[in-house]
XYZ file of C-alpha atoms in Angstrom:
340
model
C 64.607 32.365 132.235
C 65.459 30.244 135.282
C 68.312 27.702 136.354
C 66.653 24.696 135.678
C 67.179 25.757 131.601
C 70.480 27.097 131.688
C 72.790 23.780 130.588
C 75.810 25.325 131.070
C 77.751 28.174 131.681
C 80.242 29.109 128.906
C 84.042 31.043 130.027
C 84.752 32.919 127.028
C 84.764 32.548 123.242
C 86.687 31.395 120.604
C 90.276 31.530 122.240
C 92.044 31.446 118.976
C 91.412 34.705 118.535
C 92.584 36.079 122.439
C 96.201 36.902 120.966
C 94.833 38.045 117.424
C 92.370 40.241 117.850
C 92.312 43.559 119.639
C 89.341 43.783 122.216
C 89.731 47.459 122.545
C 91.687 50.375 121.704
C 93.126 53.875 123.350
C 91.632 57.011 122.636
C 94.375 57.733 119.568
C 93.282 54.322 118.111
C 96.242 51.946 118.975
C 94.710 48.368 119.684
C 94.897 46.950 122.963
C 95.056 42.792 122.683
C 93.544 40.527 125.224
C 96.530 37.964 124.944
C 99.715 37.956 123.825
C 100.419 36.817 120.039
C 101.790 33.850 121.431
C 98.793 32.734 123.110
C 98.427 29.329 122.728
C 96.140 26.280 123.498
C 98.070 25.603 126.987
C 97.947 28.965 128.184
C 94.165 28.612 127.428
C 93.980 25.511 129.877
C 95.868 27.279 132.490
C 93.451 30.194 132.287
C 90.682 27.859 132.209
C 91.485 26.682 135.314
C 92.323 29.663 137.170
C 88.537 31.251 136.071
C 86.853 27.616 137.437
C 88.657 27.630 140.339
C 87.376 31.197 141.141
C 83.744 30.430 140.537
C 80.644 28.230 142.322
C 80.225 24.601 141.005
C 78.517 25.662 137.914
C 78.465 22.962 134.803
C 80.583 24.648 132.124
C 80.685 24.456 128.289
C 84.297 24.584 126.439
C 85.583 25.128 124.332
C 83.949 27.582 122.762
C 86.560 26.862 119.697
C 86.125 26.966 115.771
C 89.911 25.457 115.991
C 90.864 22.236 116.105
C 93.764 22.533 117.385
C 91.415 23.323 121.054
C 90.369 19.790 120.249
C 93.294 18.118 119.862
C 93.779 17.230 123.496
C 90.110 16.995 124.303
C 90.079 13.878 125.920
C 93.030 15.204 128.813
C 91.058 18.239 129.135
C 87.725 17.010 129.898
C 89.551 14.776 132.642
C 91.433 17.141 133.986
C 88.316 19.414 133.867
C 85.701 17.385 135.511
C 83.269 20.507 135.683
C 82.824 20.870 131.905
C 79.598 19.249 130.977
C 79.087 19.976 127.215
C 81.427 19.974 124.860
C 81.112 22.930 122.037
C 82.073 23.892 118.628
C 82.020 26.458 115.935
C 81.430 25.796 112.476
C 81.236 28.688 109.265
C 82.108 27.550 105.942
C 83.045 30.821 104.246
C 85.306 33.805 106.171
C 84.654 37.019 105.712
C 87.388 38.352 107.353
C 91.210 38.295 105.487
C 90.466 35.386 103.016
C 91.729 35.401 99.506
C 88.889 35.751 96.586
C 90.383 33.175 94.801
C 89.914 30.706 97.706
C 86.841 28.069 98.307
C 86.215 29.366 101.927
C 85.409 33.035 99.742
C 82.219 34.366 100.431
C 80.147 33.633 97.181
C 76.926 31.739 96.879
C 78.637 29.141 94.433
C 81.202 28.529 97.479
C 77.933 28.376 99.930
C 76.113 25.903 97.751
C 79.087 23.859 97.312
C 79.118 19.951 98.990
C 82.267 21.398 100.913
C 80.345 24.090 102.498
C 77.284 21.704 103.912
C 78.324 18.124 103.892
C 82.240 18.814 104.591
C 81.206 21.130 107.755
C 81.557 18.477 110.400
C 84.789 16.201 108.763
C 87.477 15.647 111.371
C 84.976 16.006 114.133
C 84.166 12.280 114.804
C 87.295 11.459 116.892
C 86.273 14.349 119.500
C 82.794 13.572 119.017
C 83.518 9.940 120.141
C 85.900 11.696 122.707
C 83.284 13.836 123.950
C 80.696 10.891 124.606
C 83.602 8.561 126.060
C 82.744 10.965 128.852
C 78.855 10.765 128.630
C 79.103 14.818 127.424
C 77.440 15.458 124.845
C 79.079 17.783 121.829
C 77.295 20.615 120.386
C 77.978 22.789 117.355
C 76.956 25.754 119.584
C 77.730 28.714 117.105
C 76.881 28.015 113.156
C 76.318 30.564 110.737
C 77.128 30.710 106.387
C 79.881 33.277 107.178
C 81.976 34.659 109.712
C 82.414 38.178 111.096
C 78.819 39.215 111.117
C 78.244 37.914 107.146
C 78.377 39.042 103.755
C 75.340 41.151 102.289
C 74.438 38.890 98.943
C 75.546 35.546 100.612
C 74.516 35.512 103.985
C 71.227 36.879 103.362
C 70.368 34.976 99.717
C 68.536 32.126 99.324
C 71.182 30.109 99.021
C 72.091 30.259 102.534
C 68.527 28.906 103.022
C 69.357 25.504 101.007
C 72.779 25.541 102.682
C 71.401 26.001 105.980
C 69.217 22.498 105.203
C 71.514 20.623 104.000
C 74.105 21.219 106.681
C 71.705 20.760 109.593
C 71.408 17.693 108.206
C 75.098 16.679 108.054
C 75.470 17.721 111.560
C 72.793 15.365 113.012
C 74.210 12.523 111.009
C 77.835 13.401 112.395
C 76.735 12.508 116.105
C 76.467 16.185 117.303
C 73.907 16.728 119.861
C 72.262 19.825 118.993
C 73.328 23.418 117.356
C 73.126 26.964 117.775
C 72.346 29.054 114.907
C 74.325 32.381 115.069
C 72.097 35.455 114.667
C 74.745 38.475 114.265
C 74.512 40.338 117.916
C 75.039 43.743 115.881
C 71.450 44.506 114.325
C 71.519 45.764 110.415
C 74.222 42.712 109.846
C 73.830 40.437 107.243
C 73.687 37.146 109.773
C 70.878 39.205 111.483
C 67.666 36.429 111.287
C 65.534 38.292 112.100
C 64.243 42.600 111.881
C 61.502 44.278 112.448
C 60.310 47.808 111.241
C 57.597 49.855 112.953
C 54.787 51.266 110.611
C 52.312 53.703 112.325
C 51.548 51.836 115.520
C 52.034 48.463 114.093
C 55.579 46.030 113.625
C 56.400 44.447 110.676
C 58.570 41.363 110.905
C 60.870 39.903 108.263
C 62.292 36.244 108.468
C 65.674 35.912 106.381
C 66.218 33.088 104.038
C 68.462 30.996 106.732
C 65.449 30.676 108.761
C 62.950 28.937 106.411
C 65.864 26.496 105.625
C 66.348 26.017 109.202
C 62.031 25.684 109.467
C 62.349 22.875 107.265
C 65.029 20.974 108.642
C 62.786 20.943 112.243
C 59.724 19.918 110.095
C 61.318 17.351 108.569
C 63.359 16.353 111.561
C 61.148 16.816 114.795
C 62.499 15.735 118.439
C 62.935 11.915 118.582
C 63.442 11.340 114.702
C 66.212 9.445 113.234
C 67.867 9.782 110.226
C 67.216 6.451 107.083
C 69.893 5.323 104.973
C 68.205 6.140 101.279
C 70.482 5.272 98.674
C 70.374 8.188 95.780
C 72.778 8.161 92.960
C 73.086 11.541 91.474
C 75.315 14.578 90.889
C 76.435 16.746 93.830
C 73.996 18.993 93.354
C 71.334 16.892 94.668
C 71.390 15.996 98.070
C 68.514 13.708 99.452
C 68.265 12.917 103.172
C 65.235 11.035 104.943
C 63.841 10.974 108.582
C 61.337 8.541 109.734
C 59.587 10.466 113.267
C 58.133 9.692 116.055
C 54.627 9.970 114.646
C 55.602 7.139 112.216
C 56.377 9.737 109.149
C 58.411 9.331 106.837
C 59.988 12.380 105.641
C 62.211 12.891 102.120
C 63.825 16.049 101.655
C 65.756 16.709 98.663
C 67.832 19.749 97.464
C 68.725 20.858 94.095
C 71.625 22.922 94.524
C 72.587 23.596 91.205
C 72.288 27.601 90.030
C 70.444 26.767 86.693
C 69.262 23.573 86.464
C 66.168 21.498 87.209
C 66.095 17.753 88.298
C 64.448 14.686 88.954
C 64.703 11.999 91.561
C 63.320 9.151 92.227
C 62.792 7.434 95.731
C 61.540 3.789 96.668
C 60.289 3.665 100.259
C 58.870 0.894 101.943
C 54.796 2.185 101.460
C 52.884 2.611 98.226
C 50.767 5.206 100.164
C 49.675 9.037 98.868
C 52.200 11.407 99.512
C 52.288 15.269 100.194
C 54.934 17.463 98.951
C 56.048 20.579 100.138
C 58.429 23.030 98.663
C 60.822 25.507 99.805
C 61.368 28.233 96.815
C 62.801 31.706 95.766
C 63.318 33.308 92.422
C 66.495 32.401 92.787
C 69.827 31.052 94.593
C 70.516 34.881 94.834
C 67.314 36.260 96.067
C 66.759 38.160 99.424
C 62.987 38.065 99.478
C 59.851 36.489 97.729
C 60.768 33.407 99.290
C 57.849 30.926 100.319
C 57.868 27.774 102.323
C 54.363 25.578 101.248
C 53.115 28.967 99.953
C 53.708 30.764 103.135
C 56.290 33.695 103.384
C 57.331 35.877 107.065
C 57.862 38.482 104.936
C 55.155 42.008 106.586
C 54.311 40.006 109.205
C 52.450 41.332 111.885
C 51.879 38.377 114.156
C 55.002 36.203 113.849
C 53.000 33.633 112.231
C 53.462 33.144 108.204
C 51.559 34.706 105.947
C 49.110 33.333 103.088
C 47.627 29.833 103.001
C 49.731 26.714 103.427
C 49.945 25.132 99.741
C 50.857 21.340 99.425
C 50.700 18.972 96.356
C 49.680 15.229 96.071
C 52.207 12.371 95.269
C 51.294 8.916 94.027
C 53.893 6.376 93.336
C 54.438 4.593 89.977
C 56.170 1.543 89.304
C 57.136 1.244 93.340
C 59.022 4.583 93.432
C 58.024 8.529 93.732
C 59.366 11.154 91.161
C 60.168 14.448 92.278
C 61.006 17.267 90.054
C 62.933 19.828 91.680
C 63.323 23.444 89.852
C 67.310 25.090 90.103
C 67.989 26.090 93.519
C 65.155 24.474 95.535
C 64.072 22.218 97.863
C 61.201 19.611 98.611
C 60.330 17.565 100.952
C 58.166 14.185 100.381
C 55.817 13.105 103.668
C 54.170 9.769 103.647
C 52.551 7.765 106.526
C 55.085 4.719 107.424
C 53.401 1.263 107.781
């Protein structure tokens, strides 16, 4: 793809797990660790250092962490590390893999649709955010998904990780975070798989899971060189309402309605009295896996990559200085009006 778009060069992954997880086993089975169990963030560092000291002048990424414990002394390692040029984090809200049913980190789509699960994703980042630029590095969530260890059929691939996926992109670019990485599951036929294709005859078929038109609708609404508005909403959790005014002098509302079964209103006051368009992102349901449609258009057959049917969008007017949108259970719009 050639150096000049390769940022970084990453030494490993999440080394929390070096001392807890086998990385392979012997032929009767027995698992073979990559670390000791007492393999902690020190012994990290040293390794670190040994692998950079081995290597050509490369700009590295680190720490490849969903711990925070790696960030903890992120400030000493970035000086003692002068190499490392982009800071990076891991963030799931739900764990597959040995978490208790009874817990709020349980894969479920109530637990997915949850504030926690979106708007809590980033707390007790800012400090090595702020650490991170100190340095003039910027910090990246570089691995994101609804749920770890490849993903939970049911969650991972409903609709709700769709609104999840929205809402959370959002809280990341309001914590500071430079940019994320999505997490499409490596291991195809995985819940956290995007993306699959089937071949019929001599033509593919292509099918776009529900994280991705969540994800299409966050870069819609928040195109390179946007910034986020302060829009004051009072309402229950369930409603979450961010705005974005771009650099095509847009102004973009997008509002969720997380709740599982029932509608809402909200109302919005913007500085413009012009027509608006509204868009909407829907499903049959928080649960569903398919029949999803973003402004009428669904990936679901397709044979070109492109989305199928014809783009649908509905007229706003204001009344009384402020716009009214009606949001069904488990849905999302978003409001675009010219800015003037």
């Amino acid at each position: 793809i050639g150096r000049q778009r390769v940022r970084a060069l990453e030494l490993g992954n999440e080394p929390e797990l070096y001392g807890r997880l086998p990385w392979s086993r012997t032929p009767t089975g027995t698992p073979i660790m990559g670390r000791p169990a007492s393999y902690r963030r020190g012994d990290w560092n040293t390794d670190f250092a040994r692998a950079r000291a081995a290597m050509p002048a490369y700009p590295l990424a680190a720490p490849a962490t969903g711990n925070f414990g790696f960030l903890a002394s992120l400030g000493g390692f970035l000086s003692a590390e002068p190499s490392v040029r982009l800071v990076t984090f891991h963030r799931y809200p739900l764990h597959r893999c040995h978490t208790p049913p009874t817990t709020v980190a349980y894969p479920t789509v109530p637990n997915l649709l949850a504030p926690v699960a979106s708007r809590g994703l980033m707390q007790g980042t800012a400090h090595a955010i702020a650490i991170a630029h100190s340095h003039g590095i910027p910090f990246r969530v570089a691995e994101m998904g609804p749920v770890t260890c490849g993903g939970t059929w049911g969650v991972s691939n409903s609709f709700a990780s769709a609104l999840w996926v929205l809402d959370a992109l959002f809280a990341i670019a309001s914590s500071g975070a430079d940019g994320v990485n999505i997490q499409t599951a490596p291991w195809p036929g995985t819940p956290n798989e995007i993306f699959y294709f089937h071949q019929l005859g001599r033509q593919w078929q292509g099918w776009a899971r529900p994280e991705y038109y969540g994800a299409l609708m966050f870069a819609q609404a928040a195109p390179p060189g946007s910034r986020l508005l302060g829009l004051g909403y009072a309402g229950g959790s369930q409603i979450r309402v961010w705005a974005t005014l771009t650099p095509g002098h847009q102004i973009h509302v997008v509002a969720i309605n997380a709740s599982l079964t029932h509608a809402a209103s909200i109302h919005v006051r913007l500085p413009t009295a012009a027509p608006a368009t509204v868009s909407r992102l829907l499903a049959p349901s928080a649960y569903a896996t398919g029949g999803l449609t973003l402004a009428g258009q669904t990936f679901d057959a397709t044979t070109t990559g492109l989305p199928r049917g014809s783009r649908r969008t509905t007229s706003l007017r204001p009344s009384g200085g402020r716009y009214t949108l009606t949001l069904p259970a488990s849905s999302a719009a978003m409001l675009t009006v010219a800015a003037h």
